[in-house]
Amino acid sequence: MSTIRADFPILDQQVHGKPLVYLDSTATSQKPRQVIEALVRYYEQDNANVHRGVHALAERATAGYEKARLKIARFINAASSKEIVFVRNTTEAINLAANAWGRANLGPGDEVLITQMEHHSNIVPWQLVTQATGATLRYVPITPAGELDMDALDALLTERTKVFAFTAMSNVLGTINPVAELVARAHAVGAIAVVDGAQSVPHLPTDVQALDADFLAFSGHKMLGPTGIGALYGKRALLEAMPPFMGGGEMIREVFMDHSTWNDVPFKFEAGTPAIGEAIAFDAAIDYLDALGMEWVREHEMEITRYAWERLSAIEGLRIIGPGPERRGGLLSFTLADVHPHDVAAVLDMHGVAVRAGHHCAQPIHDFYGVPATARASFYIYNTLEEVDVLAEALERAKALFSF
Ligand code: 7TS
């Protein structure tokens, strides 16, 4: 653990005179030295535009960018790197799928099914595309335990359903959904399955072929990579059949005054100059995770989550939402009696502990539980059991401060 922590320069600092305890990796992860160095090396040695120059730098930049695509494809076991479209983040990936596939395939009478536990980025794009196409948006409700209501799903998934879009792991409840089963159920009614992997890909082993997902969206910045780079995995046949989402350079084969023809996939969906150095640093982030092994990542987070569950549950007045520690990813969202979560987070910050407070871009979940906000502690490869102790002790102090 100390060798992992030594790779993350940012962790070695004090906040308000206390050692930093970073428990907000669900929002964005910290970056190891290897990723920061890959970014700096690219800008110091190789910076050039991709796919268009014949000079040495352009060739190096292009080779690095395409190697990153291959690395990402392997990391999620895609059949081909042509199935990986570079985007800015999960949000852009879902907007791409919703617009390019949705506008070509949805119309009045069709239904898009999402769930009540989605991040806003897997809600709003579908609201927009159903409004534009005349299709209907439906939601799978959640149970009080914070899991999908599978009986309701049976009734909602019909031959009218054209898309079933759902998160693999909730960023508020921590719930890990049965992705392969949900994809199979979508396919059984002829729908495509769009999976939000923003929280699952950084924390769990992922095999898109085993899951049989049609689309999978994820962000580099939540898995040790830089901001500004993410990926949309799409089955090749679907990507090939889809019209482009954005127009411009790179995505065309030929442009005439009255029409244009499209480049091959995935370039058809990558209009303009991409985030080249960021893609190359994302490659370095995957190397880092590969060296640890995603099985280890999951085991490590489960150990911390079990312990955090025990420690936090013992605090009087603290209420954790979502399923038990064995059925969730490495995060806990909670309320502390009637103290506002922002006040809880502010007190924790004074102890050096960084947690997030708010609705975490998932308002429907908070509406379901009847709370406007929660505080959330989330864990990653660099967190320790001792940090959970610091969190628990700081929460006890917060409780004493607000004296209930
Ligand atoms: N989907 C899920 C499940 C997420 O947790 C997030 C980000 C997104 C999509 C959007 O990812 P982005 O990279 O496009 O922003 N979640 C959070 C969070 O929980 N706190 O800050 C960002």
mmCIF file of C-alpha atoms in Angstrom, residues 98-286:
data_model
loop_
_atom_site.group_PDB
_atom_site.id
_atom_site.type_symbol
_atom_site.label_atom_id
_atom_site.label_comp_id
_atom_site.label_asym_id
_atom_site.label_seq_id
_atom_site.Cartn_x
_atom_site.Cartn_y
_atom_site.Cartn_z
ATOM 1 C CA ALA A 98 -28.513 8.611 -27.619
ATOM 2 C CA ASN A 99 -28.306 11.031 -30.525
ATOM 3 C CA ALA A 100 -26.631 8.983 -33.249
ATOM 4 C CA TRP A 101 -28.465 5.717 -32.585
ATOM 5 C CA GLY A 102 -31.594 7.217 -31.075
ATOM 6 C CA ARG A 103 -32.434 9.777 -33.741
ATOM 7 C CA ALA A 104 -32.031 7.146 -36.473
ATOM 8 C CA ASN A 105 -34.006 4.426 -34.704
ATOM 9 C CA LEU A 106 -36.641 5.984 -32.418
ATOM 10 C CA GLY A 107 -40.091 7.324 -33.207
ATOM 11 C CA PRO A 108 -43.611 7.686 -31.782
ATOM 12 C CA GLY A 109 -44.767 4.468 -30.079
ATOM 13 C CA ASP A 110 -41.208 3.436 -29.224
ATOM 14 C CA GLU A 111 -40.020 3.380 -25.633
ATOM 15 C CA VAL A 112 -36.695 4.101 -23.984
ATOM 16 C CA LEU A 113 -36.321 2.472 -20.582
ATOM 17 C CA ILE A 114 -33.907 3.841 -18.000
ATOM 18 C CA THR A 115 -33.817 3.476 -14.204
ATOM 19 C CA GLN A 116 -34.487 5.614 -11.180
ATOM 20 C CA MET A 117 -30.876 5.192 -10.014
ATOM 21 C CA GLU A 118 -29.231 6.889 -13.005
ATOM 22 C CA HIS A 119 -26.771 9.760 -12.940
ATOM 23 C CA HIS A 120 -28.247 12.796 -14.720
ATOM 24 C CA SER A 121 -25.976 12.049 -17.673
ATOM 25 C CA ASN A 122 -27.957 8.845 -18.316
ATOM 26 C CA ILE A 123 -31.299 10.652 -17.888
ATOM 27 C CA VAL A 124 -31.142 14.019 -19.632
ATOM 28 C CA PRO A 125 -29.792 12.797 -23.017
ATOM 29 C CA TRP A 126 -32.700 10.327 -23.168
ATOM 30 C CA GLN A 127 -35.183 13.049 -22.189
ATOM 31 C CA LEU A 128 -33.872 15.163 -25.064
ATOM 32 C CA VAL A 129 -33.873 12.376 -27.641
ATOM 33 C CA THR A 130 -37.330 11.082 -26.725
ATOM 34 C CA GLN A 131 -38.705 14.634 -26.883
ATOM 35 C CA ALA A 132 -37.121 15.102 -30.314
ATOM 36 C CA THR A 133 -38.312 11.779 -31.758
ATOM 37 C CA GLY A 134 -41.736 11.414 -30.101
ATOM 38 C CA ALA A 135 -40.659 8.252 -28.247
ATOM 39 C CA THR A 136 -41.670 7.681 -24.605
ATOM 40 C CA LEU A 137 -39.258 7.588 -21.639
ATOM 41 C CA ARG A 138 -39.952 5.097 -18.838
ATOM 42 C CA TYR A 139 -38.169 4.337 -15.564
ATOM 43 C CA VAL A 140 -37.508 1.110 -13.696
ATOM 44 C CA PRO A 141 -38.180 1.990 -10.031
ATOM 45 C CA ILE A 142 -35.828 1.126 -7.198
ATOM 46 C CA THR A 143 -36.646 -0.756 -4.003
ATOM 47 C CA PRO A 144 -36.113 0.733 -0.514
ATOM 48 C CA ALA A 145 -32.960 -1.436 -0.313
ATOM 49 C CA GLY A 146 -31.561 0.550 -3.244
ATOM 50 C CA GLU A 147 -31.751 -2.151 -5.899
ATOM 51 C CA LEU A 148 -33.624 -2.294 -9.179
ATOM 52 C CA ASP A 149 -37.189 -3.570 -8.842
ATOM 53 C CA MET A 150 -36.871 -6.639 -11.045
ATOM 54 C CA ASP A 151 -40.625 -7.420 -10.960
ATOM 55 C CA ALA A 152 -41.379 -3.950 -12.271
ATOM 56 C CA LEU A 153 -38.703 -4.465 -14.922
ATOM 57 C CA ASP A 154 -40.581 -7.523 -16.241
ATOM 58 C CA ALA A 155 -43.667 -5.399 -16.835
ATOM 59 C CA LEU A 156 -41.785 -2.409 -18.283
ATOM 60 C CA LEU A 157 -39.589 -4.253 -20.752
ATOM 61 C CA THR A 158 -41.841 -4.971 -23.753
ATOM 62 C CA GLU A 159 -41.593 -5.219 -27.526
ATOM 63 C CA ARG A 160 -42.113 -1.428 -27.553
ATOM 64 C CA THR A 161 -38.781 -0.978 -25.727
ATOM 65 C CA LYS A 162 -36.047 -0.055 -28.203
ATOM 66 C CA VAL A 163 -33.343 0.956 -25.723
ATOM 67 C CA PHE A 164 -32.673 -0.137 -22.149
ATOM 68 C CA ALA A 165 -30.049 2.207 -20.667
ATOM 69 C CA PHE A 166 -28.810 1.592 -17.126
ATOM 70 C CA THR A 167 -25.842 2.081 -14.869
ATOM 71 C CA ALA A 168 -23.607 -0.867 -14.031
ATOM 72 C CA MET A 169 -22.898 0.698 -10.634
ATOM 73 C CA SER A 170 -24.741 3.543 -8.902
ATOM 74 C CA ASN A 171 -22.609 6.531 -7.893
ATOM 75 C CA VAL A 172 -24.891 7.192 -4.900
ATOM 76 C CA LEU A 173 -26.210 3.820 -3.719
ATOM 77 C CA GLY A 174 -23.137 1.855 -4.709
ATOM 78 C CA THR A 175 -25.460 -0.833 -6.079
ATOM 79 C CA ILE A 176 -23.817 -3.189 -8.552
ATOM 80 C CA ASN A 177 -26.437 -4.158 -11.107
ATOM 81 C CA PRO A 178 -26.564 -7.600 -12.768
ATOM 82 C CA VAL A 179 -25.409 -6.237 -16.130
ATOM 83 C CA ALA A 180 -25.290 -9.486 -18.130
ATOM 84 C CA GLU A 181 -28.801 -10.414 -16.999
ATOM 85 C CA LEU A 182 -30.176 -6.943 -17.777
ATOM 86 C CA VAL A 183 -28.558 -6.975 -21.231
ATOM 87 C CA ALA A 184 -30.025 -10.433 -21.929
ATOM 88 C CA ARG A 185 -33.477 -9.234 -20.864
ATOM 89 C CA ALA A 186 -33.188 -6.211 -23.166
ATOM 90 C CA HIS A 187 -32.141 -8.430 -26.056
ATOM 91 C CA ALA A 188 -35.021 -10.831 -25.399
ATOM 92 C CA VAL A 189 -37.488 -8.057 -26.347
ATOM 93 C CA GLY A 190 -35.359 -6.814 -29.253
ATOM 94 C CA ALA A 191 -33.999 -3.729 -27.455
ATOM 95 C CA ILE A 192 -30.367 -2.588 -27.406
ATOM 96 C CA ALA A 193 -28.596 -2.230 -24.058
ATOM 97 C CA VAL A 194 -26.644 0.955 -23.266
ATOM 98 C CA VAL A 195 -24.523 0.534 -20.144
ATOM 99 C CA ASP A 196 -23.199 3.460 -18.080
ATOM 100 C CA GLY A 197 -19.847 2.107 -16.947
ATOM 101 C CA ALA A 198 -18.571 5.336 -15.342
ATOM 102 C CA GLN A 199 -18.371 3.650 -11.920
ATOM 103 C CA SER A 200 -17.957 -0.003 -12.899
ATOM 104 C CA VAL A 201 -15.084 0.108 -15.403
ATOM 105 C CA PRO A 202 -12.665 1.786 -12.923
ATOM 106 C CA HIS A 203 -13.508 -0.635 -10.105
ATOM 107 C CA LEU A 204 -14.531 -4.047 -11.501
ATOM 108 C CA PRO A 205 -13.156 -6.387 -14.163
ATOM 109 C CA THR A 206 -15.106 -5.685 -17.398
ATOM 110 C CA ASP A 207 -15.665 -7.990 -20.369
ATOM 111 C CA VAL A 208 -18.000 -6.421 -22.928
ATOM 112 C CA GLN A 209 -18.204 -9.607 -24.959
ATOM 113 C CA ALA A 210 -19.273 -11.666 -21.942
ATOM 114 C CA LEU A 211 -21.757 -8.943 -20.932
ATOM 115 C CA ASP A 212 -22.945 -8.668 -24.565
ATOM 116 C CA ALA A 213 -23.532 -4.917 -24.036
ATOM 117 C CA ASP A 214 -24.302 -2.941 -27.193
ATOM 118 C CA PHE A 215 -22.782 0.284 -25.861
ATOM 119 C CA LEU A 216 -20.635 0.961 -22.788
ATOM 120 C CA ALA A 217 -19.684 4.483 -21.689
ATOM 121 C CA PHE A 218 -16.845 5.402 -19.319
ATOM 122 C CA SER A 219 -14.468 8.231 -18.329
ATOM 123 C CA GLY A 220 -10.669 8.201 -18.044
ATOM 124 C CA HIS A 221 -10.585 10.619 -15.107
ATOM 125 C CA LYS A 222 -12.365 8.210 -12.756
ATOM 126 C CA MET A 223 -9.775 5.478 -13.412
ATOM 127 C CA LEU A 224 -6.459 7.265 -12.766
ATOM 128 C CA GLY A 225 -6.426 9.000 -16.169
ATOM 129 C CA PRO A 226 -6.666 12.709 -16.976
ATOM 130 C CA THR A 227 -9.863 14.680 -17.479
ATOM 131 C CA GLY A 228 -11.062 15.333 -21.030
ATOM 132 C CA ILE A 229 -10.793 11.742 -22.251
ATOM 133 C CA GLY A 230 -13.274 8.886 -22.156
ATOM 134 C CA ALA A 231 -14.615 6.180 -24.394
ATOM 135 C CA LEU A 232 -17.764 4.869 -25.950
ATOM 136 C CA TYR A 233 -17.588 1.165 -26.742
ATOM 137 C CA GLY A 234 -20.101 0.179 -29.410
ATOM 138 C CA LYS A 235 -20.633 -3.085 -31.264
ATOM 139 C CA ARG A 236 -19.109 -2.587 -34.687
ATOM 140 C CA ALA A 237 -22.282 -3.346 -36.672
ATOM 141 C CA LEU A 238 -24.204 -0.748 -34.650
ATOM 142 C CA LEU A 239 -21.470 1.887 -35.049
ATOM 143 C CA GLU A 240 -21.303 1.247 -38.785
ATOM 144 C CA ALA A 241 -25.058 1.579 -39.217
ATOM 145 C CA MET A 242 -25.265 4.805 -37.186
ATOM 146 C CA PRO A 243 -25.098 8.275 -38.733
ATOM 147 C CA PRO A 244 -22.454 10.627 -37.278
ATOM 148 C CA PHE A 245 -23.212 12.781 -34.235
ATOM 149 C CA MET A 246 -20.885 15.728 -34.953
ATOM 150 C CA GLY A 247 -19.592 16.957 -38.289
ATOM 151 C CA GLY A 248 -16.177 18.381 -39.137
ATOM 152 C CA GLY A 249 -12.637 17.333 -39.951
ATOM 153 C CA GLU A 250 -11.373 13.760 -39.352
ATOM 154 C CA MET A 251 -14.839 12.184 -39.508
ATOM 155 C CA ILE A 252 -15.261 12.534 -43.311
ATOM 156 C CA ARG A 253 -13.951 10.586 -46.278
ATOM 157 C CA GLU A 254 -14.771 13.251 -48.888
ATOM 158 C CA VAL A 255 -16.534 16.602 -48.757
ATOM 159 C CA PHE A 256 -18.362 18.044 -51.763
ATOM 160 C CA MET A 257 -20.255 21.316 -51.886
ATOM 161 C CA ASP A 258 -23.608 19.551 -51.552
ATOM 162 C CA HIS A 259 -22.805 16.451 -49.486
ATOM 163 C CA SER A 260 -20.094 14.475 -47.687
ATOM 164 C CA THR A 261 -19.164 10.848 -47.193
ATOM 165 C CA TRP A 262 -18.032 9.356 -43.895
ATOM 166 C CA ASN A 263 -14.765 7.957 -42.657
ATOM 167 C CA ASP A 264 -14.652 4.386 -41.291
ATOM 168 C CA VAL A 265 -15.555 3.664 -37.678
ATOM 169 C CA PRO A 266 -14.515 4.788 -35.151
ATOM 170 C CA PHE A 267 -13.208 7.952 -36.899
ATOM 171 C CA LYS A 268 -16.710 8.735 -38.206
ATOM 172 C CA PHE A 269 -17.531 9.765 -34.626
ATOM 173 C CA GLU A 270 -14.352 11.706 -33.836
ATOM 174 C CA ALA A 271 -14.834 15.109 -35.446
ATOM 175 C CA GLY A 272 -12.041 17.626 -34.892
ATOM 176 C CA THR A 273 -8.711 17.385 -33.083
ATOM 177 C CA PRO A 274 -9.061 14.940 -30.198
ATOM 178 C CA ALA A 275 -7.472 14.965 -26.723
ATOM 179 C CA ILE A 276 -4.300 13.227 -27.904
ATOM 180 C CA GLY A 277 -2.002 13.608 -24.904
ATOM 181 C CA GLU A 278 -4.891 12.750 -22.602
ATOM 182 C CA ALA A 279 -5.584 9.524 -24.539
ATOM 183 C CA ILE A 280 -1.906 8.600 -24.226
ATOM 184 C CA ALA A 281 -1.983 9.299 -20.482
ATOM 185 C CA PHE A 282 -5.196 7.218 -20.242
ATOM 186 C CA ASP A 283 -3.141 4.368 -21.743
ATOM 187 C CA ALA A 284 -0.639 4.797 -18.884
ATOM 188 C CA ALA A 285 -3.512 4.721 -16.367
ATOM 189 C CA ILE A 286 -4.674 1.378 -17.765
#
